[in-house]
PDB file of C-alpha atoms in Angstrom:
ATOM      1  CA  UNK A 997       0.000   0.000   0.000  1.00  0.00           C
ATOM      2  CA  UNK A 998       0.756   3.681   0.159  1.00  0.00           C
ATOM      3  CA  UNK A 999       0.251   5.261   3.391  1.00  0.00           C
ATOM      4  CA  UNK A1000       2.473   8.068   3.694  1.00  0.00           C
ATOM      5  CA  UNK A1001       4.145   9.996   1.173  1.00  0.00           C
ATOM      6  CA  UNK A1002       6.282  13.692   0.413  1.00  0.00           C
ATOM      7  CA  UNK A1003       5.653  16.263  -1.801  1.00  0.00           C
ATOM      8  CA  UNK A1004       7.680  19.571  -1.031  1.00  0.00           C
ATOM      9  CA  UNK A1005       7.507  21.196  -4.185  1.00  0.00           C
ATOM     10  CA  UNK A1006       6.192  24.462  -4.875  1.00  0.00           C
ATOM     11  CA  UNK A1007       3.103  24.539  -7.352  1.00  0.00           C
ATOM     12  CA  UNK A1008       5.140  26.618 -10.156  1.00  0.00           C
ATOM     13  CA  UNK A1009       7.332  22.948 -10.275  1.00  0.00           C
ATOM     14  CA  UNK A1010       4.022  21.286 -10.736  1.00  0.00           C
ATOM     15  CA  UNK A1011       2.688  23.771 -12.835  1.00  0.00           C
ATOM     16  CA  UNK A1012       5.719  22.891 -15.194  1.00  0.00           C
ATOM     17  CA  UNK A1013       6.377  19.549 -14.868  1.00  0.00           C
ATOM     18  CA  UNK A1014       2.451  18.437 -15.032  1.00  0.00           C
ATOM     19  CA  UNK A1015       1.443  21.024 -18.160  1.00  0.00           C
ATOM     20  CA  UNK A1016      -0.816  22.194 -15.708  1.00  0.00           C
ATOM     21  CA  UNK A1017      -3.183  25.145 -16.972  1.00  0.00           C
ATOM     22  CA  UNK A1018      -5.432  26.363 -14.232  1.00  0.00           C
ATOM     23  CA  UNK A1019      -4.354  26.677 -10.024  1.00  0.00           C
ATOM     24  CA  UNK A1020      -8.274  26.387  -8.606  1.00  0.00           C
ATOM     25  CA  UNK A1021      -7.368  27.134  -4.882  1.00  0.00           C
ATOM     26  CA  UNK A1022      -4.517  27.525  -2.411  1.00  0.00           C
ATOM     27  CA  UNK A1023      -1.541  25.444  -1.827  1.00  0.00           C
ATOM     28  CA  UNK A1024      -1.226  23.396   1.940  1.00  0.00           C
ATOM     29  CA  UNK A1025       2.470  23.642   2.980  1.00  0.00           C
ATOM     30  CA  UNK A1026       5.204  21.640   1.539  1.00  0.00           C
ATOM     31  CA  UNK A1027       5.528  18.079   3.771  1.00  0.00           C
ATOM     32  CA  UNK A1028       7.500  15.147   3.996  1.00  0.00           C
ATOM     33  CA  UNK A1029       5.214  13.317   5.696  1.00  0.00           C
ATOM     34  CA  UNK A1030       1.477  13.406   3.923  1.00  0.00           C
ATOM     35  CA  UNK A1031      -0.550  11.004   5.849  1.00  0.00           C
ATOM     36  CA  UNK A1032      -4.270   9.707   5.427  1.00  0.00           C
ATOM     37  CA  UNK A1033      -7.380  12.578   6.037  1.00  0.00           C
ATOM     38  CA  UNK A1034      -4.098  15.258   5.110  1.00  0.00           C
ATOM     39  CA  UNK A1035      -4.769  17.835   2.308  1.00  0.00           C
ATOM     40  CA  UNK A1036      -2.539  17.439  -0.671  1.00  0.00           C
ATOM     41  CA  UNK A1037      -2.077  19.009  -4.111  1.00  0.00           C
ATOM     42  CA  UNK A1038      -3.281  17.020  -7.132  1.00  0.00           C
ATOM     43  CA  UNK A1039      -3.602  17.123 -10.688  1.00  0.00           C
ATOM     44  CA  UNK A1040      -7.201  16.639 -12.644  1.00  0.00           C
ATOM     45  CA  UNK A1041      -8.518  17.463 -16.090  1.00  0.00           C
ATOM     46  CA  UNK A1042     -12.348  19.199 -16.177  1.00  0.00           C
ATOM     47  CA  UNK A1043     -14.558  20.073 -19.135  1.00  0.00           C
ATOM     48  CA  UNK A1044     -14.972  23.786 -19.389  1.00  0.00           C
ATOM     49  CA  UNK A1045     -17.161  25.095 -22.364  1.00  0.00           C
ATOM     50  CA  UNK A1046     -16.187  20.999 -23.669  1.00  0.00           C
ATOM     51  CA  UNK A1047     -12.192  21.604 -23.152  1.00  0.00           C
ATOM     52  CA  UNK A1048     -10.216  19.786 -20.518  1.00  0.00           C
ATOM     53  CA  UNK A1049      -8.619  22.260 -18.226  1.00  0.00           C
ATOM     54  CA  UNK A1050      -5.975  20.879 -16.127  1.00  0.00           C
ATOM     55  CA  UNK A1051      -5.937  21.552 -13.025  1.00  0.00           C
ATOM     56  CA  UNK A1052      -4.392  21.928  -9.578  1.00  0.00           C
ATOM     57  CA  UNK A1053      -5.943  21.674  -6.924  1.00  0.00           C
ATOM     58  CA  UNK A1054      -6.336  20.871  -2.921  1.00  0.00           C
ATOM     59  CA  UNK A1055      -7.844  16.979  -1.611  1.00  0.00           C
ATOM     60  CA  UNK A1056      -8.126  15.223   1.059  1.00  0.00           C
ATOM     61  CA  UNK A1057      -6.431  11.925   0.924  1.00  0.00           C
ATOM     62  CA  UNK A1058      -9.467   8.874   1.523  1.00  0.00           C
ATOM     63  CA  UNK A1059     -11.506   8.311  -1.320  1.00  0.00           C
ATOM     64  CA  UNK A1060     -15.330   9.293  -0.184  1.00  0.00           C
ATOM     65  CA  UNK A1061     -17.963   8.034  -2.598  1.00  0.00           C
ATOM     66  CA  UNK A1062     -21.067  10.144  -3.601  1.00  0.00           C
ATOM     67  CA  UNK A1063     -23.297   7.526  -2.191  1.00  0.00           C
ATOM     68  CA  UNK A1064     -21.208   7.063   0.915  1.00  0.00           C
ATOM     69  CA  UNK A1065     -23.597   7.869   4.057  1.00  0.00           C
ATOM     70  CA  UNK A1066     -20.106   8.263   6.253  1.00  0.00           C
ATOM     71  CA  UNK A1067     -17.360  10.065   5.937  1.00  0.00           C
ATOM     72  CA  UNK A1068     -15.250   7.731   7.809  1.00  0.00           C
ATOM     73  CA  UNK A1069     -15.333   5.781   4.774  1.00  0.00           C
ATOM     74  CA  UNK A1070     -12.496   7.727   3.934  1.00  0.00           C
ATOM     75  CA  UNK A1071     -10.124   5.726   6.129  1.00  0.00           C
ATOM     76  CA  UNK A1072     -10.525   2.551   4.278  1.00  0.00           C
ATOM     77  CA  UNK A1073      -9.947   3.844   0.927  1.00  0.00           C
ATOM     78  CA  UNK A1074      -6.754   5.423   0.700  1.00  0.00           C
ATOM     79  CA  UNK A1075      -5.792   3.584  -1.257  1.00  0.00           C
ATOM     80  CA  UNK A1076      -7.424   1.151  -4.552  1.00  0.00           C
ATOM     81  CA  UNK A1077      -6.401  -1.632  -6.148  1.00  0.00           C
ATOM     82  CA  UNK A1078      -5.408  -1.432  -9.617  1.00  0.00           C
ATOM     83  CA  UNK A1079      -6.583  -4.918 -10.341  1.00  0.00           C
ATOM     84  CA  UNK A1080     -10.373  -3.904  -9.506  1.00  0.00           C
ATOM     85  CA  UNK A1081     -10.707  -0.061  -9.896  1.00  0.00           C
ATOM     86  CA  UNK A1082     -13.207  -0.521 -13.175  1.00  0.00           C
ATOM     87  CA  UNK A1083     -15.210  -3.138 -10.970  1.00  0.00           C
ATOM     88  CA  UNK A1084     -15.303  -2.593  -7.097  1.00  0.00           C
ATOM     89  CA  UNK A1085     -18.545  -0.197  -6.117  1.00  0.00           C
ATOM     90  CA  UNK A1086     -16.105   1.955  -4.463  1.00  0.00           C
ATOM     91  CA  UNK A1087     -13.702   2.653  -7.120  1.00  0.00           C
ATOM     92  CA  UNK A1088     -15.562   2.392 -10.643  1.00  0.00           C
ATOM     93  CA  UNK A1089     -17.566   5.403 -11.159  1.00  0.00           C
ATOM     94  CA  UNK A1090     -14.229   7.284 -10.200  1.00  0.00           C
ATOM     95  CA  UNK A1091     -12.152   5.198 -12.680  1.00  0.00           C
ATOM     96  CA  UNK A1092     -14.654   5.651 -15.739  1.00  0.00           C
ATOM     97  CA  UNK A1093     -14.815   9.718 -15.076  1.00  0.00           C
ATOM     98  CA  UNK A1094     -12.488  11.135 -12.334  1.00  0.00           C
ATOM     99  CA  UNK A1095      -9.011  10.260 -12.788  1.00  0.00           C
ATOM    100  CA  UNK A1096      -6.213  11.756 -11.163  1.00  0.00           C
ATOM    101  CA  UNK A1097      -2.168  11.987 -10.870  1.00  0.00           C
ATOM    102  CA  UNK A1098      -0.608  12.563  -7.479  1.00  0.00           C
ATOM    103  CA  UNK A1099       2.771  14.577  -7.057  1.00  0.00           C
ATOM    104  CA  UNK A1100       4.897  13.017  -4.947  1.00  0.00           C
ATOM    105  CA  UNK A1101       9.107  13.162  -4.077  1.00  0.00           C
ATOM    106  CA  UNK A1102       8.842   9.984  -2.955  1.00  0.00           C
ATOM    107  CA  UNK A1103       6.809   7.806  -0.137  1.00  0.00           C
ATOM    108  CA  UNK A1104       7.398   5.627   2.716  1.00  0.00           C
ATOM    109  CA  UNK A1105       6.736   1.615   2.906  1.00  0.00           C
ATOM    110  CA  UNK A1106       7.818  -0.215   6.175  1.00  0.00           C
ATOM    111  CA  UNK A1107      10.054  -3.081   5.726  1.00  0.00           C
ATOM    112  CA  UNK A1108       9.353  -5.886   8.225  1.00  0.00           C
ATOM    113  CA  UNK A1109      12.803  -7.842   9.314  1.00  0.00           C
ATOM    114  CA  UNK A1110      13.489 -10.016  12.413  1.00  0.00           C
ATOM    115  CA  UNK A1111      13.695  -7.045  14.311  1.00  0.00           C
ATOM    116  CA  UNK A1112      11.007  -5.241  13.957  1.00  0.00           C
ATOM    117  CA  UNK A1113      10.060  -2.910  11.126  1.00  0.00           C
ATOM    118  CA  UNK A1114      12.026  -0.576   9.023  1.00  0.00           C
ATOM    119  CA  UNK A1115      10.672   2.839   7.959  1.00  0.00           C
ATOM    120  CA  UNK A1116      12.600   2.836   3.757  1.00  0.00           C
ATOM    121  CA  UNK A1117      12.219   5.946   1.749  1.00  0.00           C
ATOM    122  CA  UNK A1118      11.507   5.140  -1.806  1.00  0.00           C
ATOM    123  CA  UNK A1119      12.149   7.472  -4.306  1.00  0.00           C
ATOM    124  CA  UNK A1120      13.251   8.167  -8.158  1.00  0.00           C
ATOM    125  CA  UNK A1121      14.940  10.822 -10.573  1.00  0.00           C
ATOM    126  CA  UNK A1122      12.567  13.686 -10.172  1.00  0.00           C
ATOM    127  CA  UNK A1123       9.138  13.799  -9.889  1.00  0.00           C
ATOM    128  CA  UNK A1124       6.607  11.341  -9.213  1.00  0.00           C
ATOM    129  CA  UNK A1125       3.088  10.925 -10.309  1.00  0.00           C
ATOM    130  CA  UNK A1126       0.748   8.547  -8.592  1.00  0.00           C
ATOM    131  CA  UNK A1127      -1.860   7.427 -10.437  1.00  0.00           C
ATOM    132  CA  UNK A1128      -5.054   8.201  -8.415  1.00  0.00           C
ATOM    133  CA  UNK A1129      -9.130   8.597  -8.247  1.00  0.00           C
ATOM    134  CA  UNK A1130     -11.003  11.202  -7.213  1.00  0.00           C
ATOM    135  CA  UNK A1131     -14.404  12.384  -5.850  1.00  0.00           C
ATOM    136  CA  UNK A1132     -16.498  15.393  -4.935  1.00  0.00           C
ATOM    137  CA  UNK A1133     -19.861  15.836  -3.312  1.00  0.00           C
ATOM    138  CA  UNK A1134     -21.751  18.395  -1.261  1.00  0.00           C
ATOM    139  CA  UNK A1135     -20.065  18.376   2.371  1.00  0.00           C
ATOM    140  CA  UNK A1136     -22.458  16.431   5.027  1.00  0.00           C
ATOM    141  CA  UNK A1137     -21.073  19.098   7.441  1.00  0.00           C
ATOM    142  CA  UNK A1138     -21.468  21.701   5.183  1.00  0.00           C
ATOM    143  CA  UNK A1139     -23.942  21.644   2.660  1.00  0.00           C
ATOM    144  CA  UNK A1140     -22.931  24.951   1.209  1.00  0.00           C
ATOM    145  CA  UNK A1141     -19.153  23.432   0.288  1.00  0.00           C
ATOM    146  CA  UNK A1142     -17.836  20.576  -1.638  1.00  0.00           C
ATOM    147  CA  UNK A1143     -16.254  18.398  -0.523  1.00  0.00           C
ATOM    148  CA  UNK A1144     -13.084  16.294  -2.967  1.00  0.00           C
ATOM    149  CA  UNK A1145     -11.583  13.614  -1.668  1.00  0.00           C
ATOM    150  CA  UNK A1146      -8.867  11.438  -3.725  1.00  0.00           C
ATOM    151  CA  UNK A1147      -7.040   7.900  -3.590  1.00  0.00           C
ATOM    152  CA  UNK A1148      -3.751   6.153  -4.260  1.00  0.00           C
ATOM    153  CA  UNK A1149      -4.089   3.312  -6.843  1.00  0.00           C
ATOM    154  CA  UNK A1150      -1.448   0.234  -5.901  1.00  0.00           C
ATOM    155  CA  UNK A1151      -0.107  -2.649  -8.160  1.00  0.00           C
ATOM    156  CA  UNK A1152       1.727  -5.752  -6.910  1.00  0.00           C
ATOM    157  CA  UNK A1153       5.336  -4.756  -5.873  1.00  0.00           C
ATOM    158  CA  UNK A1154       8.155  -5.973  -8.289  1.00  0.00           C
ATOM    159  CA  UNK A1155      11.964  -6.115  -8.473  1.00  0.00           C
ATOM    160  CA  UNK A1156      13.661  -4.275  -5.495  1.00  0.00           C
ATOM    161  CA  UNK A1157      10.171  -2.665  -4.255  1.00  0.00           C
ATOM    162  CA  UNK A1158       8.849  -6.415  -3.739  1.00  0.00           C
ATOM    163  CA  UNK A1159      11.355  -7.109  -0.737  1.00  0.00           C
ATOM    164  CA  UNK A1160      10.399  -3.751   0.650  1.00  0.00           C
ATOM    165  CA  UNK A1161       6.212  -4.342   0.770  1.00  0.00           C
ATOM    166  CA  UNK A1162       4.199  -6.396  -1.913  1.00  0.00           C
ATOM    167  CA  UNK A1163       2.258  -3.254  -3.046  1.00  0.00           C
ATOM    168  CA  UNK A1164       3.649  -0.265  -4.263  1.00  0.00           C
ATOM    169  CA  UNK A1165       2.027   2.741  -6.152  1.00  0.00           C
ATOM    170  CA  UNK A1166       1.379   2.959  -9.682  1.00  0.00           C
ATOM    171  CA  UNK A1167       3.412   5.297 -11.205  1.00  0.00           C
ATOM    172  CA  UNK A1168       2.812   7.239 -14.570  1.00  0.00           C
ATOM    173  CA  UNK A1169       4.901   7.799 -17.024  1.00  0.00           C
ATOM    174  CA  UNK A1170       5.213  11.269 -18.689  1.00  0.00           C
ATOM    175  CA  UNK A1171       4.376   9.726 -22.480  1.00  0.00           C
ATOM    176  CA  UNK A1172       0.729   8.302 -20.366  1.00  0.00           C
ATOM    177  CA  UNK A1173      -0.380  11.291 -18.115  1.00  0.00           C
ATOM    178  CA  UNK A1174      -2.659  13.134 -20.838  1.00  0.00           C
ATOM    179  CA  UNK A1175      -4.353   9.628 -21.775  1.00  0.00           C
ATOM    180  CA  UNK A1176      -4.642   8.961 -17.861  1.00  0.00           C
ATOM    181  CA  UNK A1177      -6.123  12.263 -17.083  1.00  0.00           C
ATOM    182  CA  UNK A1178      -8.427  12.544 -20.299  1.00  0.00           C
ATOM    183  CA  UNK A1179     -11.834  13.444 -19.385  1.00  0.00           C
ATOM    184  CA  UNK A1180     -13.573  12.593 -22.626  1.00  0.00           C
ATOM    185  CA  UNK A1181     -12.257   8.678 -22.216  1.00  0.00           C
ATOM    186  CA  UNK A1182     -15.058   6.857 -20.320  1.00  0.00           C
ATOM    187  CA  UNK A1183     -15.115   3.585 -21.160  1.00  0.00           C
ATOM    188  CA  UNK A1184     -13.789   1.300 -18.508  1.00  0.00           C
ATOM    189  CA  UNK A1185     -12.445  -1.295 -21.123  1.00  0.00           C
ATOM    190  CA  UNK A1186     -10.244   1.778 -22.742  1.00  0.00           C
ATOM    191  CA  UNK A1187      -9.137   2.373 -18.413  1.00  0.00           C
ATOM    192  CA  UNK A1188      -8.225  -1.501 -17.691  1.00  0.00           C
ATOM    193  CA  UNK A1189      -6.026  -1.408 -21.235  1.00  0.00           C
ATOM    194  CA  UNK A1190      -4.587   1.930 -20.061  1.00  0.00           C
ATOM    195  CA  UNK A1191      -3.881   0.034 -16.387  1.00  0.00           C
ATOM    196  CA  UNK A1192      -2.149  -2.619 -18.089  1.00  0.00           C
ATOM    197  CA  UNK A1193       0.140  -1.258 -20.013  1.00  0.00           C
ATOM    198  CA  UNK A1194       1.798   1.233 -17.289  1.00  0.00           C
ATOM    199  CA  UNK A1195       4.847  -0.603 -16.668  1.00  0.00           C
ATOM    200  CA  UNK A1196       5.788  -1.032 -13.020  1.00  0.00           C
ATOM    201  CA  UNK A1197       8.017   1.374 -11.484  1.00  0.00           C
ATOM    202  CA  UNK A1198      11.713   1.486 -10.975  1.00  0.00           C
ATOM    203  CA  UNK A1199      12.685   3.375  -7.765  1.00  0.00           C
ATOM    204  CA  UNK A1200      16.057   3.651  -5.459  1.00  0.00           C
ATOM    205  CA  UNK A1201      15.030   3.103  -1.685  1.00  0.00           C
ATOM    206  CA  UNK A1202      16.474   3.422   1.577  1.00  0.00           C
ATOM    207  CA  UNK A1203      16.237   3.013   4.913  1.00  0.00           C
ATOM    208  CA  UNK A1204      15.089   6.492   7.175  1.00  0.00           C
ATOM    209  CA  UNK A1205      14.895   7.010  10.973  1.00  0.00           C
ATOM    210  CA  UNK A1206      11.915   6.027  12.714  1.00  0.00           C
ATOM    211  CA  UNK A1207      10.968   9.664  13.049  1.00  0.00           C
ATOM    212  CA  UNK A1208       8.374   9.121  10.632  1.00  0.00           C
ATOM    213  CA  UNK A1209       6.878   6.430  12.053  1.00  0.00           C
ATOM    214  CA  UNK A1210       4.416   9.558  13.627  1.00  0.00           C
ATOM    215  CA  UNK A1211       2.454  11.870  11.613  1.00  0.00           C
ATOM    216  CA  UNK A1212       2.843  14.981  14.011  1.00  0.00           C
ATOM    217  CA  UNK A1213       6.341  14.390  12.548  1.00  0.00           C
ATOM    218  CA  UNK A1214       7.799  16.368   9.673  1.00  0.00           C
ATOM    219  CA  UNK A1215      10.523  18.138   7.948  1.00  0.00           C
ATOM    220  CA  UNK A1216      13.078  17.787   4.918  1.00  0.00           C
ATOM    221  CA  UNK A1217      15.000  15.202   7.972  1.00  0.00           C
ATOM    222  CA  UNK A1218      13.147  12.706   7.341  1.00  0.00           C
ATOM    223  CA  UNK A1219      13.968  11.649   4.405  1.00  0.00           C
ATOM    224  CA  UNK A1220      17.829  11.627   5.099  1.00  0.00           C
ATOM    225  CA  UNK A1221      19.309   8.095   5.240  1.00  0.00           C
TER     226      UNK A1221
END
């Protein structure tokens, strides 16, 4: 799984690196320690006037459906499958119409070893982009405000990642990211071939101090070996 990750870059790196066209609201602080129910920058395409306008904005991390009754739903979907995104009730409304990429530095995954477990830092050449999901719907608490929630899809871990935790994030490739976020593609056949064919990721990772084992915890130190 993914369950905590950094991004520390400031949105004109985003706005760059992700072709993004329109910032919708303001940016939370940079962290290197994004944890479940946080608010995070991500990237989405909408129709405006029948053009996709990329954009970046502001979610909270766990996935809240619009038919969801409670919002402590949110908890159990942080992250989705990638094996079951076009079929699980949770997930497959979001695949068809609401997809999303997720800027990251790098994340966490907890090696388990004989002596306990191991907080590794994995991590590639520059930037990362998660594939993800997202949702909005009117706020139960506020009925006036909307409320957009997002989650982390996951593959089966390969290669290095695989000793590290059997899931690990799927990662999109630059030549993918306008085909992932295209709002006009709604058939869930066209997602699952699009799923398929992102190949897994191929990260460096290494062990950090147990520091972020808390989420009150953060700062640029904890990613340092």
């Amino acid at each position: 799984m993914c369950g905590r990750y950094a991004n520390a870059r400031h949105d004109g790196d985003l706005l760059r690196d992700l072709a993004v066209s329109s910032v919708v609201d303001d940016a939370p602080p940079p962290s290197w320690n994004i944890a479940p129910t946080a608010q995070a920058r991500v990237v989405l395409e909408r129709l405006v006037d029948d053009q996709p306008d990329r954009q970046l904005r502001t979610l909270k991390w766990g996935l809240v459906p619009s038919w969801a009754k409670d919002l402590r739903i949110a908890a159990k979907l942080v992250n989705a499958r990638s094996e079951t995104i076009t079929e699980k009730p949770a997930f497959k409304a979001a695949a068809a119409k609401r997809r999303c990429l997720v800027p990251a530095d790098g994340y966490y995954e907890w090696m388990v070893a004989e002596d306990g477990k191991h907080p590794m830092y994995l991590h590639g050449d520059g930037l990362l982009a998660f594939a993800g999901l997202y949702e909005l719907r009117p706020d139960v608490e506020d009925p006036d405000r909307w409320l957009w929630t997002y989650t982390i899809i996951t593959c089966t871990a390969t290669d290095e990642l695989g000793h590290i935790h059997d899931r690990s994030p799927v990662l999109v490739p630059a030549d993918l990211r306008d085909a992932w976020l295209d709002p006009k593609m709604t058939d869930p056949a066209g997602v699952r071939t699009l799923v398929d064919s992102i190949p897994p990721p191929r990260l460096h990772a290494y062990e950090v101090a147990t520091t972020v084992n808390s989420a009150r915890n953060d700062g640029p130190e904890l990613i340092e070996p």
